């Protein structure tokens, strides 16, 4: 038994060496970016195979190649000293694994250079197992390429996969992607078994590659075959690194002769010996880290070979004793930490891993299993920085002493990559954009949460399906054709899809689809990133609509109109045609807004647009510029045609509009400009049609006018007037006239109305009816209005101080002035500036302004009333007053518009209106004043109807301040 144990120990040590050599070869490749032929020769020579590793025919490297790499590989090998190198056997195959390195380079091994081991099924099967498992693998029986004509022996090969650096190899799929080649060793079975088999004359055995006993499958026979039939036999089936061996044991003729009379106990002993023989072969050939740890004593005793292995290791290999002392280490371990060899010799594990203490090492050692374990920790390098490391460790016995064997790998970048990958994964999963990954057949393999949220489909409903189930039918077929053409070329595609969600809701997506290309250049998947742009598209359409169409009426706006006019102009220029442009503006539309509100006015504009649009041809364009202004563009229309359309428009507007139970009657003024006579571009034609429209208003409204040069001159004059108004105050061109107001019953002067006048240096006296609208349109009315109020208050104070009769001076307010939020403070400030009591000032507001937003008017009147400032309603009867609001207004007087006074002697309707106003006002406790009184008949009627006050040329025209003083003195003399 001692003889058997000795041989078992010998076998274990020998097999450990074989595996260790292959691992050191892989480490050697991992430690260099480019291993040269000379470096490989030196590495193998250092191992001294014949002396230390008998049975190994050599150590080689076989590289995985694609078909497109064959030519460049052959060229490189020829330049490396193999002038006749050619891959063998010849022929096209999907994959190749050619022997490029093999040492020692003797006559036998030279025959193997260039041989494609993937071309032979037995070798390929073992190599694929080694690739997929990452463990050493034995092949079945083969004839080695190295065999010469004599002494041909069965052969086997041991393979260990070498993977590309920095690629994950945690799964079979990852290892297949990362495979770079194989470090391998060929064995001739007779030579191998002469080294590792038992030297026992009593037991013979045969090893077969499979269970079929034939010379084809025989790997080794320990005896010369004869006609002798042994008395004792046994068969054992064992698995060695994935390879099945059938071993047949026989008793020898000598053994049978010596032990034929022994008791059955002897047979049991023989069986036990056979079993021991079987087990030492199994244990000798199975590759495991446990054997490495148990046999580490021999590695340490052989310093030279240990140093070779440590020098070749890319991971940080180190051995520590139970005090934490580092007794052996690889150069890569020192490099990882940044220490020199001298510094490493003084280090303890506690210096590089602060979490450890002696107590922790001792407590951690006992439960440490026999098999290696893997853990992660952090090492502190020489510069104080911490690096993440992954450690594979196990306990070992060396010279009956306990040690810890550890292999450390710097995984700092890997951890960073993991974090980045996790971050990327979370970003994709939480991305608001839809992400889909499909295989090359467009079958869905992955979708993120955004996909299920936007489409309504669950994962179970869509995994494995083609995304075409989302199609709405509205995406053109040409889009899909272009998509697949790009993807087949390995290019990305970008475009839009109109798809349907599970509930049938249509949505639009902006899509980018890209091929997923692996490191080897192969496309394995497609990835689509989709952004739901439904709302964006709707917003864009809405923006386009708002940019080109009027929101209220849906008609083309100015921008769209100009484009259509320009198009029509280009056509007319080519064909010598005419174009008519009609500019329509509603008459007194502001009164409707001010009295009934903007909502009623908006509804009126919509109905008007519908009504007049029915009069037009399909080629005509109706556009709303804003407010109550409309433009008609009529291509191929002459002067006569334009007049005909204008008459039809005016006629259709005579029909009343029923808007929210309000019967509204409106008229319009229309200006007409004709191309090519009145302009050759959109702006000129529009400007001239506008000028013609104003001419129509000047001529009484409710008519149309064609543009003339005189109108152009009038428009130019208005521009000059506006420019002049800007400097009229500082140039003292404005003045104030005062028209007396008479109390009928007492026949005395009780007040005046301040009226502003403008003496233009070029155009002379400009009436208020002409320049006040210009001041309102240009925004100058606030500064002019404040100037009028200031001068009037100043004059009133002078008259009061001069002893003139106490009178109330009325000042007209424009709508802009009245709506100013600080009007009460402005008025009060001016009164205080000139020390004039507020009872001498009256502010007049037209009925139209008063009825616009009555609640705001009431609020402003209340504020003015609180400061003692009187208010009156001017032009009463011309608007749409509500009695309920009149009662709430803080006013003390109504002024009847002069349009009702002019024909009061003859017009029964005017008489009735005036009577009604006077009686209504008196019933509300208000005074009444009539303006524009010019005859005694008018005065007599007003006196008879108990009107309180009058104002007009019958008594006096508007007077300058000094003339008013003369008027007062003359009045005293006459009355």
mmCIF file of C-alpha atoms in Angstrom, residues 506-780:
data_model
loop_
_atom_site.group_PDB
_atom_site.id
_atom_site.type_symbol
_atom_site.label_atom_id
_atom_site.label_comp_id
_atom_site.label_asym_id
_atom_site.label_seq_id
_atom_site.Cartn_x
_atom_site.Cartn_y
_atom_site.Cartn_z
ATOM 1 C CA UNK A 506 -53.694 57.713 -32.843
ATOM 2 C CA UNK A 507 -50.299 59.186 -31.998
ATOM 3 C CA UNK A 508 -47.253 60.396 -33.915
ATOM 4 C CA UNK A 509 -43.711 59.375 -33.014
ATOM 5 C CA UNK A 510 -40.318 60.680 -34.068
ATOM 6 C CA UNK A 511 -38.213 57.539 -34.384
ATOM 7 C CA UNK A 512 -34.501 56.752 -34.584
ATOM 8 C CA UNK A 513 -33.702 53.093 -35.302
ATOM 9 C CA UNK A 514 -30.104 51.889 -35.178
ATOM 10 C CA UNK A 515 -28.373 48.523 -35.573
ATOM 11 C CA UNK A 516 -26.611 47.173 -32.459
ATOM 12 C CA UNK A 517 -23.107 46.215 -33.627
ATOM 13 C CA UNK A 518 -20.984 43.835 -31.583
ATOM 14 C CA UNK A 519 -17.177 44.228 -31.189
ATOM 15 C CA UNK A 520 -16.632 41.675 -33.944
ATOM 16 C CA UNK A 521 -18.643 43.808 -36.381
ATOM 17 C CA UNK A 522 -21.717 41.591 -36.429
ATOM 18 C CA UNK A 523 -25.182 43.128 -36.114
ATOM 19 C CA UNK A 524 -27.244 41.244 -33.541
ATOM 20 C CA UNK A 525 -30.193 43.511 -32.750
ATOM 21 C CA UNK A 526 -32.007 46.699 -33.665
ATOM 22 C CA UNK A 527 -32.851 49.451 -31.187
ATOM 23 C CA UNK A 528 -35.577 52.042 -31.673
ATOM 24 C CA UNK A 529 -35.810 55.229 -29.625
ATOM 25 C CA UNK A 530 -39.158 56.899 -30.106
ATOM 26 C CA UNK A 531 -40.452 60.267 -28.949
ATOM 27 C CA UNK A 532 -44.188 60.898 -28.877
ATOM 28 C CA UNK A 533 -44.524 64.182 -30.762
ATOM 29 C CA UNK A 534 -48.310 64.138 -31.056
ATOM 30 C CA UNK A 535 -48.752 67.244 -28.939
ATOM 31 C CA UNK A 536 -45.713 68.847 -30.529
ATOM 32 C CA UNK A 537 -47.212 68.261 -33.980
ATOM 33 C CA UNK A 538 -50.543 69.616 -32.852
ATOM 34 C CA UNK A 539 -48.821 72.619 -31.341
ATOM 35 C CA UNK A 540 -46.880 73.147 -34.574
ATOM 36 C CA UNK A 541 -50.090 72.906 -36.556
ATOM 37 C CA UNK A 542 -51.704 75.292 -34.097
ATOM 38 C CA UNK A 543 -48.786 77.697 -34.376
ATOM 39 C CA UNK A 544 -48.942 77.455 -38.159
ATOM 40 C CA UNK A 545 -52.679 78.120 -37.978
ATOM 41 C CA UNK A 546 -52.220 81.088 -35.651
ATOM 42 C CA UNK A 547 -49.425 82.407 -37.852
ATOM 43 C CA UNK A 548 -51.627 82.303 -40.937
ATOM 44 C CA UNK A 549 -55.244 82.510 -39.816
ATOM 45 C CA UNK A 550 -57.395 84.741 -37.667
ATOM 46 C CA UNK A 551 -58.288 83.006 -34.423
ATOM 47 C CA UNK A 552 -61.735 84.592 -34.158
ATOM 48 C CA UNK A 553 -63.115 84.051 -37.663
ATOM 49 C CA UNK A 554 -60.808 81.382 -39.105
ATOM 50 C CA UNK A 555 -60.059 83.668 -42.056
ATOM 51 C CA UNK A 556 -56.541 84.133 -43.445
ATOM 52 C CA UNK A 557 -54.603 86.795 -41.516
ATOM 53 C CA UNK A 558 -52.363 89.541 -42.888
ATOM 54 C CA UNK A 559 -49.379 87.200 -43.378
ATOM 55 C CA UNK A 560 -51.403 84.644 -45.324
ATOM 56 C CA UNK A 561 -53.154 87.420 -47.229
ATOM 57 C CA UNK A 562 -49.858 88.965 -48.325
ATOM 58 C CA UNK A 563 -48.664 85.583 -49.622
ATOM 59 C CA UNK A 564 -51.853 85.139 -51.626
ATOM 60 C CA UNK A 565 -51.734 88.698 -52.950
ATOM 61 C CA UNK A 566 -48.119 88.177 -54.029
ATOM 62 C CA UNK A 567 -49.064 84.940 -55.787
ATOM 63 C CA UNK A 568 -51.952 86.671 -57.558
ATOM 64 C CA UNK A 569 -49.667 89.593 -58.485
ATOM 65 C CA UNK A 570 -47.127 87.253 -60.068
ATOM 66 C CA UNK A 571 -49.887 85.644 -62.101
ATOM 67 C CA UNK A 572 -51.364 89.002 -63.099
ATOM 68 C CA UNK A 573 -47.948 90.310 -64.180
ATOM 69 C CA UNK A 574 -47.422 87.290 -66.435
ATOM 70 C CA UNK A 575 -50.878 87.520 -67.959
ATOM 71 C CA UNK A 576 -51.450 91.308 -67.889
ATOM 72 C CA UNK A 577 -54.392 90.810 -65.528
ATOM 73 C CA UNK A 578 -56.084 92.965 -62.888
ATOM 74 C CA UNK A 579 -56.616 92.448 -59.156
ATOM 75 C CA UNK A 580 -59.109 94.239 -56.937
ATOM 76 C CA UNK A 581 -58.409 94.826 -53.240
ATOM 77 C CA UNK A 582 -61.387 95.852 -51.100
ATOM 78 C CA UNK A 583 -60.759 97.248 -47.607
ATOM 79 C CA UNK A 584 -63.877 97.015 -45.389
ATOM 80 C CA UNK A 585 -64.321 98.684 -42.009
ATOM 81 C CA UNK A 586 -67.552 98.489 -40.020
ATOM 82 C CA UNK A 587 -69.153 101.840 -39.154
ATOM 83 C CA UNK A 588 -69.349 102.645 -35.443
ATOM 84 C CA UNK A 589 -68.449 99.098 -34.486
ATOM 85 C CA UNK A 590 -66.721 100.467 -31.394
ATOM 86 C CA UNK A 591 -70.096 101.553 -30.049
ATOM 87 C CA UNK A 592 -71.305 97.943 -30.128
ATOM 88 C CA UNK A 593 -68.224 96.763 -28.225
ATOM 89 C CA UNK A 594 -68.510 99.611 -25.728
ATOM 90 C CA UNK A 595 -72.207 99.129 -25.050
ATOM 91 C CA UNK A 596 -72.943 95.432 -25.506
ATOM 92 C CA UNK A 597 -69.480 94.098 -24.765
ATOM 93 C CA UNK A 598 -66.687 92.514 -26.778
ATOM 94 C CA UNK A 599 -68.266 89.049 -26.675
ATOM 95 C CA UNK A 600 -71.274 90.347 -28.656
ATOM 96 C CA UNK A 601 -68.934 92.196 -30.983
ATOM 97 C CA UNK A 602 -66.897 89.028 -31.600
ATOM 98 C CA UNK A 603 -70.018 87.017 -32.422
ATOM 99 C CA UNK A 604 -71.088 89.738 -34.835
ATOM 100 C CA UNK A 605 -67.730 89.611 -36.623
ATOM 101 C CA UNK A 606 -67.974 85.822 -37.006
ATOM 102 C CA UNK A 607 -71.480 85.998 -38.462
ATOM 103 C CA UNK A 608 -70.482 88.843 -40.767
ATOM 104 C CA UNK A 609 -67.494 86.848 -42.053
ATOM 105 C CA UNK A 610 -69.726 83.837 -42.796
ATOM 106 C CA UNK A 611 -72.287 86.007 -44.572
ATOM 107 C CA UNK A 612 -69.970 87.922 -46.882
ATOM 108 C CA UNK A 613 -67.788 84.875 -47.644
ATOM 109 C CA UNK A 614 -70.762 83.303 -49.406
ATOM 110 C CA UNK A 615 -70.588 86.133 -51.977
ATOM 111 C CA UNK A 616 -67.064 85.223 -53.110
ATOM 112 C CA UNK A 617 -65.607 82.857 -55.677
ATOM 113 C CA UNK A 618 -63.311 79.993 -54.714
ATOM 114 C CA UNK A 619 -60.274 81.897 -56.016
ATOM 115 C CA UNK A 620 -61.092 84.984 -53.956
ATOM 116 C CA UNK A 621 -59.652 85.577 -50.485
ATOM 117 C CA UNK A 622 -61.361 87.170 -47.496
ATOM 118 C CA UNK A 623 -58.996 88.158 -44.685
ATOM 119 C CA UNK A 624 -59.475 89.787 -41.307
ATOM 120 C CA UNK A 625 -56.692 92.206 -40.427
ATOM 121 C CA UNK A 626 -57.902 92.766 -36.876
ATOM 122 C CA UNK A 627 -60.700 94.591 -35.085
ATOM 123 C CA UNK A 628 -63.493 95.247 -37.572
ATOM 124 C CA UNK A 629 -61.224 95.504 -40.633
ATOM 125 C CA UNK A 630 -61.533 93.019 -43.509
ATOM 126 C CA UNK A 631 -59.794 92.788 -46.877
ATOM 127 C CA UNK A 632 -61.140 91.107 -50.001
ATOM 128 C CA UNK A 633 -58.595 90.050 -52.623
ATOM 129 C CA UNK A 634 -60.294 89.399 -55.963
ATOM 130 C CA UNK A 635 -58.001 88.078 -58.750
ATOM 131 C CA UNK A 636 -58.955 88.695 -62.387
ATOM 132 C CA UNK A 637 -61.343 91.485 -61.321
ATOM 133 C CA UNK A 638 -61.748 94.832 -63.077
ATOM 134 C CA UNK A 639 -63.062 98.131 -61.715
ATOM 135 C CA UNK A 640 -66.624 97.234 -62.723
ATOM 136 C CA UNK A 641 -66.318 93.808 -61.082
ATOM 137 C CA UNK A 642 -64.982 95.344 -57.874
ATOM 138 C CA UNK A 643 -67.876 97.824 -57.733
ATOM 139 C CA UNK A 644 -70.363 94.982 -58.241
ATOM 140 C CA UNK A 645 -68.896 92.972 -55.350
ATOM 141 C CA UNK A 646 -68.782 96.060 -53.086
ATOM 142 C CA UNK A 647 -72.475 96.737 -53.756
ATOM 143 C CA UNK A 648 -73.381 93.123 -52.972
ATOM 144 C CA UNK A 649 -71.429 93.339 -49.681
ATOM 145 C CA UNK A 650 -73.151 96.566 -48.609
ATOM 146 C CA UNK A 651 -76.510 95.112 -49.597
ATOM 147 C CA UNK A 652 -76.079 91.884 -47.626
ATOM 148 C CA UNK A 653 -75.075 93.909 -44.546
ATOM 149 C CA UNK A 654 -78.416 95.754 -44.578
ATOM 150 C CA UNK A 655 -79.976 92.577 -43.233
ATOM 151 C CA UNK A 656 -79.935 92.698 -39.430
ATOM 152 C CA UNK A 657 -77.886 90.279 -37.315
ATOM 153 C CA UNK A 658 -79.524 88.384 -34.455
ATOM 154 C CA UNK A 659 -76.764 88.039 -31.838
ATOM 155 C CA UNK A 660 -77.781 86.639 -28.423
ATOM 156 C CA UNK A 661 -81.267 88.119 -28.691
ATOM 157 C CA UNK A 662 -79.803 91.463 -29.806
ATOM 158 C CA UNK A 663 -80.972 92.663 -33.209
ATOM 159 C CA UNK A 664 -77.984 94.530 -34.611
ATOM 160 C CA UNK A 665 -77.892 96.646 -37.750
ATOM 161 C CA UNK A 666 -74.500 97.565 -39.125
ATOM 162 C CA UNK A 667 -73.108 99.327 -42.119
ATOM 163 C CA UNK A 668 -69.644 99.371 -43.591
ATOM 164 C CA UNK A 669 -67.287 101.657 -45.467
ATOM 165 C CA UNK A 670 -65.312 100.069 -48.309
ATOM 166 C CA UNK A 671 -62.183 101.296 -50.051
ATOM 167 C CA UNK A 672 -61.064 99.790 -53.362
ATOM 168 C CA UNK A 673 -57.604 99.677 -54.959
ATOM 169 C CA UNK A 674 -56.955 98.083 -58.369
ATOM 170 C CA UNK A 675 -53.745 96.478 -59.642
ATOM 171 C CA UNK A 676 -51.831 97.672 -61.659
ATOM 172 C CA UNK A 677 -53.236 101.216 -61.416
ATOM 173 C CA UNK A 678 -53.094 101.772 -57.635
ATOM 174 C CA UNK A 679 -50.005 99.743 -56.664
ATOM 175 C CA UNK A 680 -47.830 96.803 -57.657
ATOM 176 C CA UNK A 681 -47.111 95.221 -54.268
ATOM 177 C CA UNK A 682 -49.240 94.039 -51.339
ATOM 178 C CA UNK A 683 -48.316 96.886 -48.974
ATOM 179 C CA UNK A 684 -49.071 99.667 -51.466
ATOM 180 C CA UNK A 685 -52.378 98.155 -52.559
ATOM 181 C CA UNK A 686 -53.454 97.630 -48.934
ATOM 182 C CA UNK A 687 -52.440 101.156 -47.933
ATOM 183 C CA UNK A 688 -54.295 102.716 -50.831
ATOM 184 C CA UNK A 689 -57.436 100.621 -50.267
ATOM 185 C CA UNK A 690 -57.286 101.764 -46.619
ATOM 186 C CA UNK A 691 -57.081 105.383 -47.716
ATOM 187 C CA UNK A 692 -60.098 104.874 -49.975
ATOM 188 C CA UNK A 693 -62.011 103.353 -47.062
ATOM 189 C CA UNK A 694 -61.378 106.444 -44.934
ATOM 190 C CA UNK A 695 -62.662 108.547 -47.794
ATOM 191 C CA UNK A 696 -65.850 106.473 -47.735
ATOM 192 C CA UNK A 697 -66.252 107.217 -44.031
ATOM 193 C CA UNK A 698 -65.693 110.933 -44.662
ATOM 194 C CA UNK A 699 -68.474 110.812 -47.206
ATOM 195 C CA UNK A 700 -71.061 109.571 -44.750
ATOM 196 C CA UNK A 701 -70.204 105.877 -44.312
ATOM 197 C CA UNK A 702 -72.162 102.948 -45.768
ATOM 198 C CA UNK A 703 -70.610 103.387 -49.216
ATOM 199 C CA UNK A 704 -67.563 102.406 -51.239
ATOM 200 C CA UNK A 705 -64.884 104.586 -52.812
ATOM 201 C CA UNK A 706 -62.128 103.882 -55.336
ATOM 202 C CA UNK A 707 -58.658 105.077 -54.512
ATOM 203 C CA UNK A 708 -57.511 108.403 -55.986
ATOM 204 C CA UNK A 709 -54.283 110.332 -55.712
ATOM 205 C CA UNK A 710 -56.103 112.902 -53.601
ATOM 206 C CA UNK A 711 -56.668 110.218 -50.963
ATOM 207 C CA UNK A 712 -52.977 109.458 -51.006
ATOM 208 C CA UNK A 713 -52.303 113.101 -50.352
ATOM 209 C CA UNK A 714 -54.808 113.013 -47.433
ATOM 210 C CA UNK A 715 -53.033 109.983 -45.932
ATOM 211 C CA UNK A 716 -49.763 111.840 -46.231
ATOM 212 C CA UNK A 717 -51.342 114.824 -44.504
ATOM 213 C CA UNK A 718 -52.500 112.647 -41.582
ATOM 214 C CA UNK A 719 -48.965 111.406 -41.135
ATOM 215 C CA UNK A 720 -47.738 115.004 -41.045
ATOM 216 C CA UNK A 721 -50.419 115.915 -38.521
ATOM 217 C CA UNK A 722 -49.430 113.102 -36.183
ATOM 218 C CA UNK A 723 -45.806 114.188 -36.362
ATOM 219 C CA UNK A 724 -46.904 117.766 -35.716
ATOM 220 C CA UNK A 725 -49.003 116.767 -32.701
ATOM 221 C CA UNK A 726 -45.920 115.375 -31.004
ATOM 222 C CA UNK A 727 -44.517 118.914 -30.708
ATOM 223 C CA UNK A 728 -47.720 121.010 -30.709
ATOM 224 C CA UNK A 729 -47.721 121.614 -26.940
ATOM 225 C CA UNK A 730 -44.087 122.684 -26.659
ATOM 226 C CA UNK A 731 -44.488 124.935 -29.694
ATOM 227 C CA UNK A 732 -47.622 126.602 -28.199
ATOM 228 C CA UNK A 733 -49.751 125.566 -31.173
ATOM 229 C CA UNK A 734 -52.590 124.283 -28.942
ATOM 230 C CA UNK A 735 -55.082 126.645 -27.331
ATOM 231 C CA UNK A 736 -58.304 126.354 -25.300
ATOM 232 C CA UNK A 737 -61.623 127.965 -26.196
ATOM 233 C CA UNK A 738 -64.524 128.315 -23.748
ATOM 234 C CA UNK A 739 -68.234 128.101 -24.680
ATOM 235 C CA UNK A 740 -70.666 129.511 -22.067
ATOM 236 C CA UNK A 741 -73.471 127.331 -20.628
ATOM 237 C CA UNK A 742 -76.749 129.132 -19.662
ATOM 238 C CA UNK A 743 -79.356 128.169 -17.079
ATOM 239 C CA UNK A 744 -82.683 128.573 -18.913
ATOM 240 C CA UNK A 745 -84.914 129.345 -15.943
ATOM 241 C CA UNK A 746 -82.553 131.865 -14.282
ATOM 242 C CA UNK A 747 -81.183 133.116 -17.616
ATOM 243 C CA UNK A 748 -77.652 133.310 -16.226
ATOM 244 C CA UNK A 749 -74.176 131.959 -16.939
ATOM 245 C CA UNK A 750 -73.595 128.849 -14.818
ATOM 246 C CA UNK A 751 -70.683 127.179 -16.580
ATOM 247 C CA UNK A 752 -68.373 126.751 -19.546
ATOM 248 C CA UNK A 753 -67.091 123.898 -21.692
ATOM 249 C CA UNK A 754 -63.353 123.899 -22.406
ATOM 250 C CA UNK A 755 -62.619 123.045 -26.059
ATOM 251 C CA UNK A 756 -59.082 122.473 -27.366
ATOM 252 C CA UNK A 757 -58.015 123.983 -30.699
ATOM 253 C CA UNK A 758 -54.890 123.448 -32.858
ATOM 254 C CA UNK A 759 -53.390 126.070 -35.116
ATOM 255 C CA UNK A 760 -51.019 124.182 -37.481
ATOM 256 C CA UNK A 761 -48.272 126.327 -39.066
ATOM 257 C CA UNK A 762 -48.879 124.782 -42.519
ATOM 258 C CA UNK A 763 -52.488 123.606 -42.545
ATOM 259 C CA UNK A 764 -53.960 126.313 -40.341
ATOM 260 C CA UNK A 765 -56.808 125.634 -37.898
ATOM 261 C CA UNK A 766 -57.272 121.872 -37.501
ATOM 262 C CA UNK A 767 -60.738 120.963 -36.104
ATOM 263 C CA UNK A 768 -60.860 118.638 -33.057
ATOM 264 C CA UNK A 769 -62.873 116.087 -35.042
ATOM 265 C CA UNK A 770 -59.790 115.657 -37.218
ATOM 266 C CA UNK A 771 -56.866 115.727 -34.819
ATOM 267 C CA UNK A 772 -58.420 114.150 -31.687
ATOM 268 C CA UNK A 773 -58.851 110.726 -33.403
ATOM 269 C CA UNK A 774 -55.261 111.029 -34.627
ATOM 270 C CA UNK A 775 -54.121 111.776 -31.072
ATOM 271 C CA UNK A 776 -56.013 108.721 -29.774
ATOM 272 C CA UNK A 777 -54.615 106.433 -32.483
ATOM 273 C CA UNK A 778 -51.046 107.644 -31.924
ATOM 274 C CA UNK A 779 -51.165 107.475 -28.109
ATOM 275 C CA UNK A 780 -50.642 111.237 -27.703
#
